[in-house]
Amino acid sequence: MGFDLKESVIAIIIVVLLIMSGGIGFYLGKFSSSKTYVTTVIKTMSVIKQNYTEYNVYLDGIEFFDIFYPQNLPNSTIGPKNYVMFGLTPNRDPVIDGNLSAKWETPLIGNFEQNLTLWNELVNDIGKSFGSAYRQATGIAVGPTEANGIVYVASDAGWIYGINVFNGKIIFELYTPGTLSMWEPLIWNGIGLVGLGGAMFDYQQGALNAFGGGHRGQYTGINGLLAFNATSGKPLWLILTRAQAMPTGVIVNGVVYWDTGDGTIYATNISDGKILWEYHYDGSGNMASLDYYDGIVIAGFSQSYPMNMSAIVGVYANNGSLAYIIKLPFATTSSAGDAVMAVWKGYLVDGILGFQEGNLPILSNINSREVLIVANATTGKIIYMMNITNMTTHPSDTNNGFNPEIVNGIIYQPTIAGKIVAINISNGKILWASQQLTKGWLQAEPTYYNGMLFIPAGNTIYILNASNGKIIATYTTQFIMRQQLIIVGNTVIETSGTNWVFAVPISEIL
């Protein structure tokens, strides 16, 4: 009996150790590499105990949880001190100078394996909206940012990450309970910022939107603005709001300007989280990240029930008073609140769906055109509008914005035709149109680098000649990409809707 008991105890210990190794094995990659490694349970436990710090911080009574791996901090820095808006610059061109040629792949919690065959089978079996649903609830809806040698990523699985730009090792992972973030994380003097609240509706909000609008996402989770230590990820302060804070804000001189799904624009002091002013418009801010020009904060809003109040709104940064309202009563569904505008030398450019034919609530009953709007960024006066394709399309149930990039007076516009179109900003003349890059829509801004355009389209990055639109090279991955990529030094860094972050040297793409 004693021998049998000893064997039973040994068996139980082995089972317990196996269970423990499964629970903590995921974290080993954080210490050695961004890839998975197998080692003994004893070594794993020892590394974890000695090399991470946990922060459990209560903000407005809500617990936020952060894990910091200081050994994964970069030994040197690269990139800007601050990252202040979506796409880094008002014209949305996130190219960062430096000496970097890195290659790594980092899986995030809740990622989909690198298996596009399985992904496509699921899309075929469950429906094409499976992909967008995964991205909205689990993947990554926006691109990465970078400052001081750290790549920042907001995952819709509810985590904010800091990643070593040189090797892809995770520096911190901050869990945000009951919510997610669709912000590109912003950085200002050692403080990180993300908006909270994703693409969710309760029944009433869904019904209001189906019948012509409604304020988006009120009381559907923890919504607001979260500040964290940009090195460790430790939460610092929180502003709770009624509605989702989905559009990425913009930072000017230590103040962050941001808006929410119920049409409120906020100005907030970054150092202490104090709200300086608020402005309210009767519309919904969805994914239309804010821009800034000459003292004016610019935001896009979609319709709200029962009338179409879609508009681009400019307010003065110093006091929140109204500068102008560009009314867009022809905008289709959420498009004006989705599109990420760009500004260049006094020109404001936005790409939306509009002039719909058909009626809600069934989206397949509606046909809309893609409308390019060019306006004066100071006065709000529309200079011209144009239909840049000969197509119509059904609006999406997620995002209906088409995000321009402007470089040297040329608008590079993604289209519903799956092409990039180059347009002279001063007169609206189409300079060239690329060949079709994807069977579906192109929505993300290209990234301009050394006379080339880098364009994420599905699982492929296309590189076009910026002067004529011809394809120079393609780079195929096992990821689904719908976000603007960034370039740091000689390296492309991109996120995926399947919850991965990766870096690849430009020399391997061209």
XYZ file of C-alpha atoms in Angstrom:
510
model
C 0.000 0.000 0.000
C 2.823 2.383 0.846
C 4.427 1.774 -2.545
C 1.083 2.426 -4.313
C 0.578 5.623 -2.337
C 4.034 6.862 -3.289
C 3.329 6.199 -6.955
C 0.011 8.048 -6.679
C 1.666 11.071 -5.088
C 4.306 11.160 -7.820
C 1.613 10.926 -10.475
C -0.335 13.786 -8.905
C 2.788 15.948 -8.731
C 3.508 15.301 -12.412
C -0.044 16.245 -13.375
C 0.114 19.443 -11.311
C 3.426 20.393 -12.893
C 2.025 19.802 -16.365
C -0.978 21.999 -15.614
C 1.266 24.734 -14.216
C 3.543 24.581 -17.248
C 0.565 25.049 -19.551
C -0.579 28.105 -17.630
C 2.741 29.872 -17.468
C 4.413 28.595 -20.608
C 2.912 31.426 -22.667
C 4.952 33.977 -20.746
C 8.316 32.362 -21.434
C 8.448 33.894 -24.868
C 8.381 37.315 -23.239
C 11.852 36.658 -21.764
C 13.711 34.844 -24.508
C 12.063 35.841 -27.743
C 8.789 36.784 -29.323
C 8.522 33.104 -30.367
C 7.493 30.133 -28.203
C 10.183 28.124 -26.405
C 9.912 24.936 -24.383
C 11.850 24.554 -21.151
C 11.516 22.977 -17.707
C 8.836 24.076 -15.284
C 11.425 24.952 -12.645
C 13.314 27.281 -14.984
C 10.122 28.904 -16.189
C 8.909 29.588 -12.653
C 12.288 30.970 -11.645
C 12.409 33.382 -14.584
C 8.880 34.621 -13.998
C 9.426 35.237 -10.291
C 12.603 37.207 -10.804
C 11.936 39.195 -13.930
C 8.562 40.833 -14.003
C 6.579 43.347 -12.008
C 2.811 43.317 -11.679
C 0.764 46.466 -11.192
C -2.803 46.233 -9.930
C -4.152 49.775 -10.028
C -7.678 50.933 -9.180
C -8.895 53.915 -11.190
C -12.402 55.163 -10.432
C -12.913 51.914 -8.547
C -11.968 49.755 -11.550
C -8.966 47.433 -11.386
C -6.447 47.623 -14.221
C -3.734 44.972 -14.442
C -0.278 45.407 -15.977
C 2.748 43.114 -16.320
C 6.133 44.782 -16.876
C 9.216 42.880 -18.143
C 12.105 45.324 -17.553
C 14.733 42.971 -19.025
C 13.060 43.434 -22.422
C 13.585 47.191 -22.552
C 15.765 48.316 -25.487
C 19.388 49.116 -24.769
C 19.193 52.157 -27.040
C 16.445 54.370 -28.386
C 15.227 55.157 -31.848
C 12.353 57.239 -33.091
C 10.616 60.353 -31.807
C 10.239 61.289 -28.168
C 6.510 61.774 -28.703
C 3.921 60.244 -31.044
C 1.108 62.766 -31.145
C -1.610 61.710 -33.612
C -2.926 58.997 -35.896
C -0.319 58.429 -38.609
C 2.208 60.617 -36.726
C 1.658 63.735 -38.880
C -1.368 65.798 -39.995
C -0.938 64.491 -43.567
C -0.745 60.914 -42.183
C 2.733 59.737 -43.170
C 4.247 57.665 -40.314
C 7.860 57.431 -41.465
C 10.479 57.615 -38.718
C 14.158 58.237 -39.438
C 16.794 56.043 -37.868
C 19.119 53.090 -38.295
C 16.965 50.005 -37.903
C 16.826 46.798 -39.904
C 14.823 44.380 -37.783
C 12.869 41.205 -38.399
C 10.530 39.662 -35.856
C 6.992 38.360 -35.364
C 5.177 38.743 -32.063
C 1.918 36.909 -31.316
C -0.437 38.659 -28.921
C -2.944 37.131 -26.534
C -5.893 35.730 -28.478
C -4.086 35.623 -31.830
C -5.186 33.525 -34.783
C -2.499 31.094 -35.886
C -0.572 31.756 -39.093
C -2.877 29.597 -41.171
C -4.723 31.483 -43.894
C -6.152 28.249 -45.268
C -8.023 27.696 -42.010
C -8.954 31.378 -41.854
C -10.498 31.267 -45.319
C -12.342 28.042 -44.507
C -13.916 29.709 -41.482
C -14.880 32.763 -43.511
C -16.498 30.529 -46.115
C -18.307 28.393 -43.525
C -19.426 31.098 -41.088
C -19.713 34.057 -43.433
C -17.513 36.856 -44.721
C -18.288 39.003 -41.681
C -16.379 36.538 -39.505
C -13.154 38.338 -40.375
C -14.394 41.784 -39.447
C -16.031 40.433 -36.286
C -12.756 38.816 -35.217
C -10.813 41.984 -35.896
C -13.349 44.163 -34.054
C -13.468 41.946 -30.959
C -10.100 40.169 -30.816
C -7.655 41.403 -33.446
C -6.096 44.808 -34.079
C -8.160 47.499 -35.799
C -5.466 50.192 -36.115
C -1.775 50.402 -36.882
C 1.164 50.522 -34.460
C 2.974 53.572 -33.144
C 6.598 53.967 -32.047
C 8.568 56.239 -29.726
C 11.894 55.892 -27.904
C 12.541 52.378 -29.177
C 9.150 50.999 -28.121
C 6.358 49.908 -30.459
C 2.882 50.461 -29.011
C -0.128 48.385 -30.008
C -3.768 48.417 -28.898
C -5.450 45.031 -29.324
C -9.189 44.532 -29.454
C -8.709 41.533 -27.174
C -8.469 44.138 -24.407
C -4.701 44.541 -24.052
C -2.264 47.402 -24.628
C 1.314 46.386 -25.441
C 4.770 47.892 -25.420
C 7.190 45.957 -27.649
C 10.949 46.284 -28.141
C 11.365 47.673 -31.668
C 14.716 45.918 -32.130
C 13.707 42.331 -31.309
C 9.935 42.121 -30.835
C 10.067 41.173 -27.152
C 7.093 42.308 -25.084
C 8.018 44.992 -22.540
C 4.616 45.345 -20.944
C 1.063 44.135 -21.403
C -1.725 46.183 -19.854
C -5.153 44.623 -19.473
C -8.187 46.897 -19.757
C -11.234 45.131 -18.238
C -14.622 45.148 -19.896
C -13.433 47.149 -22.880
C -10.925 47.423 -25.701
C -9.086 50.167 -27.554
C -9.201 51.180 -31.206
C -6.769 54.056 -30.703
C -3.308 54.187 -32.098
C -1.523 54.632 -28.733
C -0.177 58.165 -28.328
C 2.931 59.140 -26.355
C 3.759 62.438 -24.675
C 6.715 62.967 -22.306
C 6.674 59.432 -20.945
C 2.895 59.123 -20.737
C 0.893 56.857 -23.036
C -2.742 57.441 -23.955
C -5.483 55.211 -25.355
C -9.206 55.642 -25.740
C -11.432 52.871 -24.410
C -14.557 51.415 -25.954
C -15.031 49.365 -29.093
C -17.554 48.524 -31.770
C -20.403 47.324 -29.584
C -24.060 48.281 -29.307
C -26.792 47.520 -26.843
C -30.218 46.800 -28.337
C -31.431 50.396 -28.172
C -28.300 51.827 -29.751
C -28.426 49.226 -32.499
C -32.057 50.013 -33.219
C -31.409 53.756 -33.337
C -28.554 53.264 -35.781
C -30.653 50.960 -37.932
C -33.306 53.640 -38.248
C -31.015 56.468 -39.176
C -28.228 56.926 -36.680
C -28.101 57.223 -32.934
C -25.237 58.043 -30.624
C -22.831 55.198 -30.860
C -22.095 52.814 -28.040
C -23.339 54.560 -24.920
C -23.010 52.487 -21.739
C -21.820 49.335 -23.488
C -18.668 48.828 -21.445
C -15.916 50.842 -19.799
C -15.532 53.889 -22.031
C -13.157 56.820 -21.730
C -9.506 57.864 -21.836
C -6.723 55.939 -20.090
C -3.206 57.204 -19.354
C -0.316 54.864 -18.570
C 3.422 54.968 -17.982
C 4.935 54.661 -21.457
C 7.849 52.547 -20.192
C 6.212 50.124 -17.765
C 2.566 50.276 -18.809
C 1.456 51.109 -15.261
C -1.968 52.842 -15.367
C -1.914 56.481 -14.250
C -5.367 58.027 -14.607
C -8.745 57.433 -16.193
C -11.580 59.612 -17.486
C -14.862 57.717 -17.740
C -17.352 58.734 -20.433
C -20.852 57.692 -21.440
C -19.868 56.637 -24.952
C -16.941 54.938 -26.639
C -13.721 56.841 -27.287
C -12.806 55.154 -30.568
C -11.234 57.891 -32.750
C -7.533 58.455 -32.002
C -6.977 61.864 -30.454
C -4.364 64.485 -31.236
C -1.780 66.011 -28.871
C -0.695 69.652 -29.010
C 1.588 71.171 -26.347
C 0.720 68.733 -23.586
C -3.029 68.738 -24.215
C -4.835 65.813 -25.828
C -7.962 66.506 -27.865
C -10.293 63.544 -28.300
C -13.935 62.714 -28.900
C -16.552 60.061 -28.242
C -19.501 58.291 -29.808
C -22.009 60.747 -28.389
C -20.457 63.718 -30.169
C -18.400 65.240 -27.348
C -14.942 66.703 -28.020
C -12.682 66.974 -24.962
C -9.474 68.867 -24.220
C -7.487 67.205 -21.431
C -4.240 68.087 -19.686
C -2.025 65.025 -20.080
C 0.028 65.524 -16.924
C -2.912 65.252 -14.524
C -5.961 64.174 -16.539
C -7.839 67.409 -15.925
C -10.533 68.232 -18.495
C -10.021 71.783 -19.766
C -13.135 72.114 -21.921
C -15.843 70.175 -23.748
C -17.732 70.825 -26.975
C -20.800 68.839 -28.001
C -22.088 68.118 -31.485
C -25.189 66.053 -32.199
C -23.399 63.275 -34.033
C -21.320 60.146 -33.462
C -17.535 59.892 -33.548
C -16.696 56.353 -34.652
C -13.201 55.872 -36.095
C -12.565 59.339 -37.567
C -9.286 60.121 -35.814
C -8.855 63.818 -35.109
C -6.526 66.190 -36.913
C -5.118 69.642 -36.153
C -4.317 72.712 -38.210
C -3.315 76.234 -37.139
C -5.079 76.247 -33.773
C -8.121 74.267 -34.923
C -8.982 70.733 -33.810
C -10.885 68.858 -36.532
C -13.238 65.913 -35.929
C -15.637 63.861 -38.058
C -19.123 62.790 -36.981
C -21.733 60.506 -38.515
C -25.484 60.825 -38.436
C -27.547 60.670 -35.261
C -31.155 59.710 -34.884
C -33.548 60.841 -36.330
C -31.774 63.172 -38.802
C -28.544 62.857 -40.759
C -26.240 65.226 -38.877
C -23.030 63.970 -40.517
C -20.368 66.677 -40.487
C -16.750 67.657 -40.136
C -16.442 69.976 -37.145
C -13.599 72.382 -36.356
C -13.190 73.869 -32.875
C -10.562 76.241 -31.526
C -8.008 74.396 -29.431
C -7.558 77.166 -26.881
C -11.151 77.289 -25.632
C -13.330 74.795 -27.490
C -15.421 77.395 -29.286
C -16.774 76.537 -32.717
C -14.656 77.393 -35.763
C -16.883 75.806 -38.425
C -19.211 72.950 -39.307
C -18.980 71.292 -42.729
C -22.402 69.692 -43.055
C -22.489 66.429 -45.011
C -26.180 65.476 -45.258
C -25.382 63.218 -48.209
C -23.029 60.983 -46.173
C -24.023 57.329 -45.970
C -24.521 55.691 -42.561
C -21.351 55.919 -40.418
C -18.914 57.109 -43.107
C -18.294 60.689 -41.947
C -17.604 59.410 -38.448
C -15.340 56.631 -39.723
C -12.996 58.291 -42.223
C -9.585 59.478 -40.991
C -9.054 62.872 -42.606
C -5.692 64.359 -43.597
C -4.454 67.962 -43.627
C -1.706 69.529 -45.749
C -0.875 73.242 -46.109
C -4.393 74.438 -45.377
C -6.166 71.711 -47.343
C -8.455 69.304 -45.504
C -9.142 66.005 -47.304
C -11.629 63.288 -46.380
C -12.992 60.181 -48.116
C -16.502 58.900 -47.349
C -19.451 57.026 -48.825
C -22.304 59.253 -49.948
C -25.279 60.014 -52.169
C -26.931 56.727 -51.390
C -29.767 55.185 -53.325
C -32.110 52.904 -51.409
C -33.271 52.814 -47.821
C -32.193 51.525 -44.444
C -32.135 49.361 -42.422
C -30.905 46.603 -44.777
C -27.439 47.660 -45.968
C -27.608 45.497 -49.080
C -30.565 47.647 -50.195
C -28.292 50.710 -50.361
C -25.877 51.719 -53.110
C -23.399 54.525 -52.458
C -20.508 56.246 -54.186
C -17.103 57.077 -52.787
C -16.884 60.836 -52.316
C -13.618 62.743 -51.936
C -14.018 66.045 -50.081
C -11.390 68.795 -50.228
C -12.004 71.804 -47.995
C -10.241 74.800 -46.500
C -8.888 73.657 -43.128
C -9.153 77.175 -41.673
C -12.640 78.207 -42.790
C -14.314 74.873 -43.475
C -15.392 75.969 -46.947
C -15.597 73.067 -49.394
C -13.263 73.678 -52.353
C -14.429 70.712 -54.405
C -15.913 67.224 -54.158
C -15.454 64.398 -56.599
C -16.543 60.863 -57.346
C -13.255 59.128 -57.996
C -14.619 55.797 -59.229
C -17.453 54.871 -61.561
C -18.714 52.316 -59.074
C -21.306 52.087 -56.359
C -21.123 49.815 -53.338
C -23.151 48.594 -50.391
C -22.034 50.175 -47.102
C -20.256 48.002 -44.575
C -21.610 47.159 -41.139
C -18.276 48.147 -39.571
C -16.248 50.954 -41.182
C -17.197 53.113 -44.184
C -14.260 55.510 -44.266
C -11.516 55.778 -46.905
C -8.411 57.370 -45.472
C -6.204 59.659 -47.598
C -2.516 60.400 -47.308
C -1.151 63.675 -48.720
C 2.479 64.088 -49.815
C 3.890 67.047 -51.766
C 0.492 68.211 -52.932
C -0.703 64.796 -54.095
C -3.580 62.924 -52.476
C -3.094 59.163 -52.404
C -6.607 57.831 -51.971
C -7.710 54.217 -51.323
C -10.937 53.318 -53.100
C -13.927 51.010 -53.164
C -12.505 49.660 -56.435
C -9.520 48.169 -54.591
C -7.156 50.661 -56.223
C -5.043 53.630 -55.139
C -5.772 56.863 -56.995
C -3.355 59.824 -57.085
C -4.986 63.267 -57.265
C -3.558 66.773 -57.586
C -4.823 68.459 -54.437
C -5.028 71.950 -55.944
C -7.348 71.127 -58.852
C -8.683 67.606 -58.335
C -7.035 66.207 -61.454
C -6.528 62.438 -61.339
C -2.869 61.724 -62.094
C -3.014 57.950 -62.128
C -4.914 54.951 -60.816
C -3.174 51.739 -59.833
C -4.278 48.334 -60.957
C -6.716 46.538 -58.657
C -4.819 45.386 -55.577
C -7.646 43.545 -53.825
C -11.095 42.250 -54.711
C -12.625 44.252 -51.884
C -12.250 47.825 -50.671
C -8.973 49.539 -49.882
C -9.426 51.789 -46.850
C -6.096 52.281 -45.074
C -3.778 55.132 -45.966
C -0.673 54.226 -47.947
C 2.671 55.045 -46.358
C 4.998 57.150 -48.540
C 8.709 56.334 -48.354
C 11.478 57.353 -50.784
C 9.180 57.761 -53.766
C 7.253 54.571 -53.018
C 3.850 53.789 -51.511
C 3.541 50.866 -49.091
C -0.035 49.577 -49.079
C -1.499 46.818 -46.870
C -4.137 44.824 -48.750
C -5.343 41.592 -47.194
C -2.341 39.347 -46.635
C -0.097 41.291 -49.030
C 1.880 44.521 -48.828
C 2.058 46.202 -52.237
C 4.811 48.678 -53.057
C 3.901 51.147 -55.786
C 5.908 53.755 -57.643
C 4.417 56.970 -56.250
C 4.906 58.809 -59.534
C 2.915 56.435 -61.753
C 1.210 53.807 -59.576
C 3.062 50.855 -61.080
C 3.746 47.878 -58.810
C 7.405 47.659 -57.790
C 7.189 44.680 -55.436
C 4.835 42.610 -53.303
C 5.342 40.980 -49.910
C 3.001 38.161 -48.928
C 2.333 37.176 -45.312
C 0.139 34.833 -43.276
C -1.549 37.862 -41.703
C -4.661 39.863 -42.567
C -3.741 43.565 -42.773
C -6.175 46.470 -42.989
C -4.182 49.058 -41.052
C -1.700 51.735 -42.099
C 1.828 50.446 -41.534
C 4.690 52.484 -40.128
C 8.297 52.602 -41.286
C 11.091 52.962 -38.723
C 14.543 53.353 -40.208
C 14.733 50.648 -42.864
C 12.001 48.482 -41.349
C 8.284 48.058 -41.975
C 6.244 47.456 -38.816
C 2.620 46.400 -39.078
C -0.227 44.968 -37.031
C -2.801 42.454 -38.194
C -6.474 41.757 -37.767
C -5.389 38.332 -36.530
C -3.614 39.867 -33.506
C 0.036 39.730 -34.505
C 2.682 42.433 -34.792
C 5.610 41.974 -37.132
C 8.672 43.772 -38.458
C 10.476 43.122 -41.732
C 13.434 44.918 -43.334
C 12.559 46.882 -46.454
C 15.463 45.128 -48.179
C 13.544 41.836 -47.892
C 10.426 43.378 -49.437
C 11.958 45.079 -52.469
